[in-house]
Coordinates of C-alpha atoms in Angstrom, one line a residue:
Chain A
M123 CA 108.8 14.5 -154.1
A124 CA 105.2 13.5 -153.9
L125 CA 103.2 11.8 -151.1
S126 CA 102.2 8.3 -151.8
K127 CA 98.4 8.7 -151.0
V128 CA 96.3 11.8 -150.8
W129 CA 92.6 11.8 -150.1
V130 CA 90.0 14.4 -150.7
Y131 CA 86.7 14.8 -148.8
A132 CA 84.4 15.3 -151.7
E133 CA 81.2 17.3 -151.5
A134 CA 78.4 17.7 -154.1
E135 CA 75.2 19.6 -154.6
G136 CA 72.4 18.0 -156.5
G137 CA 74.6 15.3 -157.9
T138 CA 77.3 17.7 -159.1
P139 CA 80.7 17.9 -157.3
L140 CA 81.4 21.4 -155.8
S141 CA 84.1 23.3 -157.6
A142 CA 85.9 23.4 -154.2
T143 CA 86.2 19.6 -154.4
L144 CA 87.5 19.6 -158.0
E145 CA 90.1 22.3 -157.0
L146 CA 91.3 19.9 -154.2
L147 CA 91.5 16.9 -156.5
T148 CA 93.6 19.0 -159.0
K149 CA 96.0 19.9 -156.2
A150 CA 96.0 16.3 -154.9
R151 CA 97.2 15.1 -158.3
E152 CA 100.1 17.4 -158.2
I153 CA 101.3 16.3 -154.8
G154 CA 100.2 12.7 -154.5
D155 CA 101.0 9.5 -156.4
T156 CA 97.6 8.0 -155.5
V157 CA 94.5 10.2 -155.3
E158 CA 91.3 9.0 -153.8
A159 CA 88.1 10.6 -152.7
V160 CA 85.6 10.0 -149.9
F161 CA 82.1 11.0 -150.6
V162 CA 79.1 10.9 -148.3
G163 CA 75.8 11.3 -150.0
A164 CA 73.0 9.3 -151.7
D165 CA 74.3 9.7 -155.2
A166 CA 77.9 8.4 -155.3
D167 CA 77.5 6.8 -158.7
A168 CA 76.4 10.1 -160.1
V169 CA 79.5 12.0 -158.9
A170 CA 82.1 9.3 -159.7
A171 CA 82.5 10.3 -163.3
K172 CA 83.5 13.8 -162.5
L173 CA 85.6 12.9 -159.5
G174 CA 87.5 10.5 -161.7
E175 CA 87.9 13.1 -164.4
Y176 CA 89.6 15.4 -161.9
G177 CA 91.9 12.7 -160.6
A178 CA 90.2 10.3 -158.1
A179 CA 91.0 6.7 -158.8
K180 CA 88.5 5.5 -156.2
V181 CA 85.6 7.0 -154.4
Y182 CA 84.9 5.5 -151.0
A183 CA 81.2 6.2 -150.6
A184 CA 78.9 6.1 -147.6
D185 CA 75.1 6.9 -147.6
P186 CA 74.3 9.2 -144.6
G187 CA 70.6 8.7 -144.8
Q188 CA 69.2 11.7 -142.8
T189 CA 72.2 12.1 -140.5
L190 CA 74.2 15.2 -140.8
T191 CA 76.8 14.6 -143.6
G192 CA 80.0 15.7 -141.9
V193 CA 79.3 13.5 -138.8
V194 CA 79.0 10.3 -141.0
A195 CA 82.1 11.4 -143.0
A196 CA 84.2 11.5 -139.9
A197 CA 83.2 8.1 -138.7
A198 CA 83.6 6.6 -142.2
I199 CA 87.1 8.2 -142.8
A200 CA 88.2 7.1 -139.3
K201 CA 87.4 3.5 -140.3
L202 CA 89.0 3.8 -143.8
V203 CA 92.2 5.4 -142.4
E204 CA 93.0 2.4 -140.4
E205 CA 92.8 0.1 -143.5
H206 CA 94.4 2.4 -146.1
Q207 CA 96.6 4.8 -144.3
P208 CA 96.6 8.0 -146.4
D209 CA 99.3 10.6 -145.9
L210 CA 97.1 13.6 -146.2
I211 CA 93.5 14.3 -146.3
L212 CA 92.2 17.5 -147.8
F213 CA 88.8 19.1 -146.9
A214 CA 87.2 22.2 -148.2
Q215 CA 86.7 24.9 -145.7
S216 CA 82.9 24.5 -146.1
Y217 CA 80.1 23.8 -143.7
D218 CA 80.2 20.0 -143.9
G219 CA 84.0 20.0 -144.5
R220 CA 84.6 21.7 -141.2
D221 CA 82.2 19.3 -139.4
A222 CA 84.0 16.3 -140.9
I223 CA 87.6 17.4 -140.2
A224 CA 86.7 18.6 -136.7
R225 CA 85.3 15.3 -135.6
L226 CA 87.9 13.2 -137.4
S227 CA 90.6 15.2 -135.7
V228 CA 89.3 14.0 -132.4
K229 CA 88.8 10.5 -133.4
L230 CA 92.4 10.2 -134.8
D231 CA 93.9 12.7 -132.3
R232 CA 95.5 14.7 -135.0
P233 CA 95.8 18.5 -135.2
V234 CA 94.1 20.3 -138.1
L235 CA 95.5 23.1 -140.2
T236 CA 92.6 25.2 -141.6
N237 CA 91.9 28.2 -143.9
G238 CA 94.7 27.0 -146.1
M239 CA 95.5 28.8 -149.3
S240 CA 98.4 26.7 -150.4
V241 CA 99.8 23.2 -149.8
G242 CA 103.5 22.4 -150.2
V243 CA 105.2 19.1 -150.0
E244 CA 108.9 18.5 -149.3
G245 CA 109.8 15.0 -148.6
D246 CA 107.6 13.9 -145.8
N247 CA 106.9 17.5 -144.7
V248 CA 103.5 19.0 -145.6
T249 CA 103.1 22.7 -145.2
V250 CA 99.9 24.7 -145.3
G251 CA 100.0 28.4 -146.2
T252 CA 97.4 30.8 -144.7
A253 CA 97.0 34.6 -144.8
I254 CA 96.4 36.5 -141.5
F255 CA 95.8 40.1 -140.5
G256 CA 93.6 40.8 -143.5
G257 CA 95.8 39.0 -145.8
N258 CA 98.9 41.3 -145.0
L259 CA 100.9 38.5 -143.6
L260 CA 101.5 35.0 -145.1
V261 CA 102.1 32.2 -142.6
D262 CA 103.4 28.7 -143.4
T263 CA 102.7 26.0 -140.9
T264 CA 104.2 22.5 -141.2
F265 CA 102.6 19.4 -139.6
R266 CA 104.8 17.8 -136.9
S267 CA 102.2 15.1 -136.1
E268 CA 101.7 11.5 -137.1
K269 CA 100.0 11.0 -140.4
P270 CA 97.5 11.3 -141.8
Y271 CA 97.7 15.1 -141.9
L272 CA 94.4 16.9 -141.9
A273 CA 94.0 20.2 -143.7
A274 CA 91.0 22.4 -144.6
I275 CA 91.5 24.6 -147.6
R276 CA 89.6 27.7 -148.5
P277 CA 87.7 27.4 -151.8
K278 CA 89.2 29.3 -154.8
S279 CA 92.8 28.6 -153.6
F280 CA 93.6 26.4 -156.6
A281 CA 92.3 26.2 -160.2
A282 CA 90.2 23.1 -161.1
E283 CA 91.5 21.4 -164.1
P284 CA 90.5 17.9 -165.3
G285 CA 93.2 15.2 -165.6
G286 CA 91.4 13.3 -168.4
A287 CA 90.9 10.0 -166.6
G288 CA 87.7 8.0 -166.6
A289 CA 85.1 7.5 -163.9
A290 CA 86.3 6.7 -160.4
E291 CA 85.7 3.2 -159.0
V292 CA 82.9 3.4 -156.3
V293 CA 83.7 1.4 -153.1
K294 CA 80.9 1.3 -150.6
V295 CA 81.9 1.9 -147.0
E296 CA 79.9 0.3 -144.2
G297 CA 80.3 -1.0 -140.7
F298 CA 81.2 2.3 -138.9
D299 CA 79.5 3.9 -135.9
A300 CA 79.2 7.6 -135.2
G301 CA 77.7 7.0 -131.8
R302 CA 75.4 9.7 -130.3
A303 CA 76.8 12.2 -132.9
A304 CA 74.6 10.4 -135.6
E305 CA 71.5 11.6 -133.7
A306 CA 71.9 14.9 -135.6
T307 CA 69.1 14.4 -138.1
V308 CA 68.1 16.5 -141.0
R309 CA 64.3 16.7 -141.0
D310 CA 63.7 19.1 -143.8
R311 CA 65.7 21.0 -146.4
H312 CA 64.7 24.5 -147.5
V313 CA 66.2 25.7 -150.8
E314 CA 66.0 29.5 -151.1
E315 CA 65.5 30.9 -154.5
R316 CA 68.8 32.2 -156.0
E317 CA 68.8 34.2 -159.2
G318 CA 72.2 34.1 -160.9
P319 CA 75.5 32.4 -160.0
K320 CA 76.8 31.3 -156.7
L321 CA 78.8 33.8 -154.7
E322 CA 82.1 31.9 -155.1
D323 CA 81.6 31.2 -158.8
A324 CA 80.3 34.6 -160.0
T325 CA 82.3 36.8 -162.5
V326 CA 81.0 39.9 -160.8
V327 CA 80.3 40.2 -157.0
V328 CA 78.5 43.2 -155.5
S329 CA 78.7 43.5 -151.7
G330 CA 77.1 45.8 -149.3
G331 CA 78.2 47.1 -145.9
R332 CA 77.0 49.4 -143.1
G333 CA 77.2 52.3 -145.5
I334 CA 73.9 51.1 -147.3
G335 CA 72.2 52.4 -144.1
A336 CA 69.4 49.9 -143.5
P337 CA 68.4 46.3 -144.3
E338 CA 65.7 47.4 -146.7
N339 CA 68.3 49.1 -148.9
Y340 CA 70.2 45.8 -149.6
E341 CA 67.7 44.6 -152.3
P342 CA 67.3 47.8 -154.4
L343 CA 71.1 48.7 -154.2
V344 CA 73.2 45.6 -153.9
E345 CA 71.0 42.8 -155.3
E346 CA 69.7 44.9 -158.1
L347 CA 73.1 45.9 -159.3
A348 CA 74.3 42.3 -159.0
K349 CA 71.4 41.1 -161.0
L350 CA 72.0 43.6 -163.8
L351 CA 75.6 42.6 -164.0
K352 CA 74.7 38.9 -163.9
G353 CA 76.6 38.6 -160.7
A354 CA 76.1 37.5 -157.1
S355 CA 75.5 39.6 -154.0
G356 CA 77.7 39.5 -150.9
A357 CA 78.1 41.3 -147.6
S358 CA 80.5 42.6 -145.0
R359 CA 80.5 41.0 -141.6
A360 CA 79.0 44.1 -140.1
I361 CA 75.6 43.6 -141.7
V362 CA 75.6 39.9 -141.2
D363 CA 76.2 40.5 -137.5
A364 CA 73.4 43.0 -137.6
G365 CA 71.1 40.4 -139.0
W366 CA 70.4 42.2 -142.2
V367 CA 71.5 39.2 -144.5
P368 CA 72.3 35.6 -143.7
Y369 CA 75.8 34.3 -143.0
A370 CA 76.0 32.5 -146.3
K371 CA 76.5 35.9 -148.0
Q372 CA 79.4 37.0 -145.8
V373 CA 82.7 37.7 -147.7
G374 CA 85.8 37.8 -145.5
Q375 CA 88.0 36.0 -143.0
T376 CA 85.0 34.5 -141.2
G377 CA 83.0 34.0 -144.4
K378 CA 83.8 33.3 -148.0
T379 CA 86.8 34.0 -150.2
V380 CA 85.8 35.3 -153.6
K381 CA 88.0 36.1 -156.6
P382 CA 85.7 37.5 -159.2
R383 CA 86.8 39.5 -162.3
V384 CA 85.1 42.5 -160.7
Y385 CA 84.3 43.1 -157.1
I386 CA 82.2 46.1 -156.3
A387 CA 82.1 47.2 -152.6
L388 CA 79.2 49.5 -151.7
G389 CA 79.3 51.2 -148.3
I390 CA 82.1 48.9 -147.1
S391 CA 84.9 50.6 -145.2
G392 CA 87.3 47.7 -145.6
A393 CA 88.0 46.2 -142.2
T394 CA 90.9 43.6 -142.4
Q395 CA 88.2 41.0 -141.7
H396 CA 86.6 41.8 -145.0
M397 CA 89.7 42.5 -147.3
V398 CA 91.2 39.0 -146.8
G399 CA 88.1 37.6 -148.5
M400 CA 88.1 39.8 -151.6
K401 CA 91.6 41.3 -152.2
G402 CA 92.4 38.5 -154.7
S403 CA 89.7 39.9 -157.0
D404 CA 91.0 40.9 -160.5
N405 CA 89.4 44.4 -160.3
I406 CA 88.0 46.2 -157.3
I407 CA 85.5 49.1 -157.4
A408 CA 84.5 50.8 -154.2
V409 CA 81.9 53.4 -153.4
N410 CA 82.1 54.9 -149.9
K411 CA 81.4 58.3 -148.3
D412 CA 84.5 58.3 -146.2
G413 CA 87.5 59.2 -148.4
E414 CA 89.8 57.8 -145.7
A415 CA 88.2 54.3 -145.7
P416 CA 90.8 51.5 -146.0
I417 CA 89.0 49.9 -148.9
F418 CA 90.3 52.7 -151.1
S419 CA 93.9 51.5 -150.5
I420 CA 93.2 48.4 -152.6
A421 CA 90.5 49.6 -155.0
D422 CA 91.3 50.0 -158.7
L423 CA 88.5 52.5 -159.0
G424 CA 87.4 54.3 -155.9
I425 CA 84.4 56.7 -155.8
V426 CA 84.3 58.9 -152.7
G427 CA 80.5 59.4 -152.6
D428 CA 77.1 58.4 -151.2
V429 CA 76.0 55.0 -152.3
H430 CA 72.4 56.1 -152.2
K431 CA 73.2 58.7 -154.9
V432 CA 75.8 56.8 -157.0
V433 CA 74.3 53.4 -157.2
P434 CA 70.8 54.3 -158.4
K435 CA 72.4 56.2 -161.3
I436 CA 74.5 53.1 -162.3
I437 CA 71.4 51.0 -162.2
E438 CA 69.6 53.5 -164.3
A439 CA 72.4 53.7 -166.8
L440 CA 72.6 49.8 -167.1
K441 CA 68.9 49.5 -167.6
A442 CA 68.9 52.2 -170.2
R443 CA 71.4 50.1 -172.1
S444 CA 69.5 46.9 -172.1
Chain B
M49 CA 67.8 24.1 -118.1
N50 CA 71.5 24.6 -117.9
V51 CA 73.4 26.0 -120.8
V52 CA 77.2 26.5 -121.2
V53 CA 78.5 29.1 -123.6
C54 CA 82.0 28.9 -124.9
V55 CA 83.4 32.4 -125.1
K56 CA 86.8 33.8 -126.3
Q57 CA 88.4 36.9 -125.0
I58 CA 90.5 38.4 -127.8
P59 CA 92.6 41.5 -128.5
D60 CA 90.3 44.2 -129.9
P61 CA 90.0 43.4 -133.6
A62 CA 89.8 47.1 -134.5
T63 CA 93.4 47.6 -133.5
P64 CA 96.1 46.1 -135.8
G65 CA 97.2 42.7 -134.6
S66 CA 100.8 41.6 -134.3
L67 CA 102.7 38.4 -133.5
D68 CA 104.8 37.5 -130.5
S69 CA 108.4 36.2 -130.8
D70 CA 107.0 32.6 -130.9
N71 CA 104.6 33.6 -133.8
T72 CA 101.5 33.3 -131.6
L73 CA 99.1 36.3 -131.7
K74 CA 100.0 38.9 -129.2
R75 CA 97.4 38.8 -126.4
E76 CA 99.0 41.2 -123.9
G77 CA 96.9 44.0 -122.6
K78 CA 93.1 44.2 -122.2
L79 CA 91.1 41.5 -124.0
I80 CA 87.5 42.0 -125.0
L81 CA 84.6 39.5 -125.5
D82 CA 84.7 38.3 -129.1
E83 CA 81.6 39.9 -130.6
S84 CA 80.8 36.6 -132.3
D85 CA 80.2 35.2 -128.8
S86 CA 77.7 37.8 -127.8
F87 CA 75.1 36.1 -130.0
G88 CA 75.6 32.8 -128.1
V89 CA 75.4 34.4 -124.7
E90 CA 72.1 36.2 -125.7
M91 CA 70.7 32.9 -127.2
A92 CA 71.6 31.1 -124.0
L93 CA 69.9 33.7 -121.8
Q94 CA 66.8 33.6 -123.9
L95 CA 66.6 29.8 -123.9
V96 CA 67.0 29.5 -120.1
D97 CA 64.4 32.3 -119.6
K98 CA 62.0 30.4 -121.9
A99 CA 62.6 27.1 -120.0
G100 CA 61.6 28.9 -116.8
G101 CA 64.9 28.5 -115.0
G102 CA 68.4 27.2 -114.9
E103 CA 71.8 28.7 -115.3
V104 CA 74.0 30.0 -118.0
T105 CA 77.7 29.2 -117.4
L106 CA 80.6 30.6 -119.4
V107 CA 83.7 28.6 -120.2
S108 CA 86.8 30.3 -121.5
M109 CA 90.5 29.9 -122.0
A110 CA 92.8 32.9 -121.6
P111 CA 96.3 33.9 -120.5
N112 CA 97.1 35.8 -117.3
N113 CA 93.7 35.1 -115.7
E114 CA 92.2 37.7 -118.0
V115 CA 88.5 38.3 -117.1
S116 CA 87.5 41.6 -118.7
G117 CA 85.7 39.9 -121.6
L118 CA 84.1 37.5 -119.2
R119 CA 82.7 40.4 -117.2
T120 CA 81.0 41.7 -120.3
A121 CA 79.2 38.4 -120.8
L122 CA 78.4 38.2 -117.0
A123 CA 77.0 41.7 -117.2
M124 CA 74.7 40.6 -120.0
G125 CA 73.2 38.1 -117.4
A126 CA 75.2 34.9 -117.4
H127 CA 75.4 33.4 -113.9
K128 CA 79.0 32.2 -113.6
A129 CA 82.2 31.4 -115.4
I130 CA 84.9 28.9 -115.5
L131 CA 88.2 30.3 -116.7
V132 CA 91.1 28.1 -117.7
S133 CA 94.3 30.0 -117.4
D134 CA 97.8 28.4 -117.5
D135 CA 101.2 29.2 -118.9
A136 CA 101.1 25.8 -120.5
L137 CA 98.3 27.0 -122.8
A138 CA 100.5 29.2 -125.0
G139 CA 100.5 27.9 -128.6
T140 CA 97.4 25.7 -128.1
D141 CA 95.6 24.9 -131.3
A142 CA 92.0 24.1 -132.1
L143 CA 92.1 20.5 -131.0
G144 CA 93.9 21.4 -127.7
T145 CA 91.3 24.2 -127.1
A146 CA 88.5 21.6 -127.6
K147 CA 90.1 19.2 -125.1
V148 CA 90.3 22.0 -122.5
L149 CA 86.8 23.4 -123.2
A150 CA 85.2 19.9 -123.1
K151 CA 86.8 19.3 -119.7
A152 CA 85.5 22.7 -118.5
V153 CA 82.0 21.8 -119.7
E154 CA 82.2 18.6 -117.6
R155 CA 83.3 20.7 -114.7
A156 CA 80.2 22.8 -115.1
G157 CA 78.2 19.8 -114.0
D158 CA 74.7 19.1 -115.1
V159 CA 74.6 20.6 -118.6
D160 CA 71.8 20.3 -121.2
L161 CA 73.3 22.4 -124.0
V162 CA 76.6 23.9 -125.0
I163 CA 76.5 26.9 -127.3
A164 CA 79.6 28.3 -129.2
A165 CA 80.1 30.8 -132.1
T166 CA 80.7 29.2 -135.5
E167 CA 84.2 30.6 -135.4
S168 CA 86.2 33.0 -133.3
T169 CA 87.2 36.4 -134.8
D170 CA 90.9 35.9 -134.3
G171 CA 91.5 32.2 -134.9
Y172 CA 88.5 31.3 -137.2
T173 CA 89.3 27.6 -137.7
G174 CA 85.5 26.9 -137.3
T175 CA 86.3 23.4 -136.0
V176 CA 86.2 23.8 -132.3
P177 CA 82.4 23.3 -131.6
P178 CA 82.2 19.8 -133.3
Q179 CA 85.6 19.0 -131.7
I180 CA 84.2 19.7 -128.2
A181 CA 81.1 17.6 -129.1
E182 CA 83.3 14.7 -130.2
R183 CA 85.3 14.8 -127.1
L184 CA 82.0 14.8 -125.0
G185 CA 80.4 12.1 -127.2
W186 CA 77.5 14.4 -128.0
P187 CA 75.7 15.4 -131.2
S188 CA 76.8 18.8 -132.7
L189 CA 74.3 21.0 -134.7
T190 CA 76.3 23.5 -136.5
Y191 CA 75.8 27.0 -138.3
A192 CA 72.5 27.5 -136.5
R193 CA 70.5 30.6 -137.5
K194 CA 67.6 29.6 -135.3
V195 CA 67.5 27.4 -132.1
E196 CA 64.6 25.9 -130.3
I197 CA 64.4 23.6 -127.3
G198 CA 61.4 21.2 -126.5
D199 CA 60.7 17.6 -125.4
G200 CA 64.4 17.0 -124.5
K201 CA 65.4 17.9 -128.1
V202 CA 67.2 20.8 -129.7
T203 CA 66.1 21.8 -133.2
I204 CA 67.9 24.3 -135.4
E205 CA 67.8 25.9 -138.7
R206 CA 71.2 25.0 -140.1
Q207 CA 72.7 27.5 -142.7
T208 CA 73.6 25.8 -146.0
E209 CA 74.8 27.0 -149.3
A210 CA 71.4 26.6 -150.8
G211 CA 69.3 27.9 -147.9
Y212 CA 68.8 26.1 -144.6
D213 CA 68.1 22.6 -143.2
V214 CA 66.0 21.8 -140.2
V215 CA 68.2 19.6 -138.0
D216 CA 67.4 18.1 -134.6
A217 CA 69.1 15.9 -131.9
S218 CA 68.3 14.9 -128.3
L219 CA 70.0 16.8 -125.4
P220 CA 72.7 17.1 -124.3
A221 CA 74.2 18.5 -127.5
V222 CA 76.5 21.2 -128.8
V223 CA 75.1 24.0 -131.0
S224 CA 77.2 26.5 -133.0
V225 CA 75.4 29.7 -133.9
T226 CA 76.1 32.1 -136.7
A227 CA 76.2 35.9 -136.2
G228 CA 73.0 37.8 -136.3
V229 CA 70.7 35.0 -134.9
V230 CA 69.6 37.1 -132.0
E231 CA 70.2 40.7 -131.0
P232 CA 72.6 40.8 -128.1
R233 CA 71.4 43.0 -125.2
Y234 CA 73.6 45.8 -123.9
P235 CA 74.7 45.2 -120.3
S236 CA 72.6 47.4 -118.0
F237 CA 74.3 49.5 -115.2
K238 CA 72.8 47.1 -112.7
G239 CA 74.1 44.1 -114.7
I240 CA 77.6 45.7 -114.8
M241 CA 77.6 46.1 -111.0
A242 CA 76.2 42.6 -110.4
A243 CA 78.9 41.1 -112.7
K244 CA 81.6 42.2 -110.4
N245 CA 80.5 39.8 -107.8
K246 CA 79.6 36.8 -110.0
P247 CA 81.7 33.7 -109.3
V248 CA 84.7 33.0 -111.8
D249 CA 86.2 29.6 -111.1
Q250 CA 89.8 29.9 -112.1
V251 CA 91.4 26.6 -113.0
T252 CA 94.6 25.3 -114.5
V253 CA 95.2 22.6 -117.1
G254 CA 96.1 20.2 -114.3
D255 CA 92.9 21.0 -112.4
L256 CA 90.9 19.6 -115.4
G257 CA 92.9 16.4 -115.4
L258 CA 94.7 17.2 -118.6
S259 CA 98.4 16.7 -119.2
P260 CA 100.4 19.8 -120.2
D261 CA 101.4 17.7 -123.3
D262 CA 97.8 17.8 -124.5
V263 CA 98.0 21.6 -124.9
G264 CA 100.4 24.3 -125.9
W265 CA 103.0 23.9 -128.8
K266 CA 103.6 20.4 -127.8
G267 CA 100.0 19.3 -128.1
A268 CA 99.5 21.3 -131.3
R269 CA 102.2 19.2 -133.1
Q270 CA 102.7 21.8 -135.8
E271 CA 105.5 24.4 -136.5
I272 CA 105.3 27.8 -138.1
T273 CA 108.0 27.6 -140.7
K274 CA 107.7 30.9 -142.4
V275 CA 106.1 34.4 -141.9
E276 CA 106.4 36.9 -144.6
P277 CA 104.5 40.1 -145.7
A278 CA 102.0 39.5 -148.5
P279 CA 102.6 41.5 -151.8
A280 CA 100.7 44.7 -151.4
R281 CA 97.9 45.6 -153.7
Q282 CA 98.3 49.0 -155.2
A283 CA 95.6 51.6 -155.0
G284 CA 94.2 52.8 -158.2
E285 CA 92.3 55.9 -159.0
K286 CA 90.2 57.7 -156.4
I287 CA 87.7 60.4 -157.4
E288 CA 85.2 62.5 -155.6
D289 CA 81.6 62.0 -156.7
D290 CA 80.5 65.0 -158.6
G291 CA 77.2 63.6 -159.6
E292 CA 78.6 62.0 -162.8
S293 CA 81.1 59.5 -161.3
F294 CA 78.7 56.7 -162.0
Q295 CA 79.8 57.0 -165.6
R296 CA 83.3 56.1 -164.7
I297 CA 82.0 52.9 -163.2
V298 CA 80.0 52.1 -166.2
Q299 CA 82.9 52.9 -168.5
Y300 CA 85.2 50.8 -166.3
L301 CA 82.8 47.8 -166.6
E302 CA 82.6 48.4 -170.4
N303 CA 86.3 48.3 -170.7
L304 CA 86.4 44.9 -169.0
K305 CA 83.6 43.8 -171.4
I306 CA 81.4 42.9 -168.3
I307 CA 78.7 45.0 -170.0

């Protein structure tokens, strides 16, 4: 049995909906009779076609101006919920998604279920599945609160498939007040150059850990190999904590989930923290000096060796081919 | 300038976790300071130092009046702590935690800034900092990789998918920091000795003016309906590098038509 109304908090980058948003819409179609989206951004008309194609009949849209997006989203959704009473609102476990679900949960006094990897509906019961302890244990949690239920889902949990409908109708939302929270003002945006695909969308992900030895080795080992394989570069929590690379590159429980065709772990021992973010990859290759490292327990191809010796040879061989 | 840092004391993440009979994380035995929080503590100490005075107060929620993790942060240089410990807290979710910590921040008195980690290592919902801010009615600046205070304002570099945004708000405000923003200091011997005598204000849920219904399983309004082991992933081939093992990787990628 389906829910009567499921909402998706939609996010976009440069006028294009995030794949995480399209994944949520695809899931919403499966579990909801009516699917609608809430979008906070300047370019609602630009995203409405694609959101409609993936299942949203309507897009409630608010323009945040310079205010932090998630803050505006929470205030706008709180107002809309009163009028439209959705059963379930799905958010991506993203930066703005977490801001939005967090503030909304306080406004509505509803619990949140986060880090979801599955959503199940049975009658009025909505259950969110998560993986804990490095992905070794699967836990289902069922909402026992009033509706709407609020859930944040990790990107890559569902496939995104278009439903074939036309553009969503855009309904402007106004007349809400975020209070002092709206003071959080974006003054400047810095886009850092990125060669190749996004971490979550890449076919190949090459990640580095402590075993690469020093921050200056990240570029010639990890990034170079990723570039040659037209992939993206990631990192273990250890080297993010050490300040070698930014948080956006972190793969793991606190960080991103990736499911590429090939995941290459360089100098990563395989803490449970890391494994939960990459064990869904189709193929895993690991290079690590320590033959006892836990990463080898899930690697399809494990090389017990020094990354500083093995990786330059791979790079050389790949360059010789091109 | 007075800064409150939200810290969590957790079971050592290096040891395998397990669940209690009520499906909450086992938290018996010694708890340690969540490493994610050491960055916030360091950041707070630096900001107070730069401002030329003020106090760093820790707020935390833990069972059994556990203080070992708090002592680590006090040894780094934090001035005092408020610890909420109460049997009623077992099963408390992210929203309940935010209700408790927001009350603890109010109890800390005259506060300019609250710092929290982006997410805890054991619960990692990543929602608690903005939930605290919403409870307090304050702005929240999240995922900071740089924090500066000046002219009654806090300015951060906020991590984004594409790079970073410069975001500001007036004080008081809540900031969540990502790991690696600063290098946490190691507690000195003097710091460790001093920490033993620093005040830890131990309070209950009732002391904060909250009802037991706001917290625990009752407040969480959710039920764990199934726990099962995940299908295990099998290990494949493991070989010792003999100087030529790189060819195996190249061949593997070739077979998959990646190259």
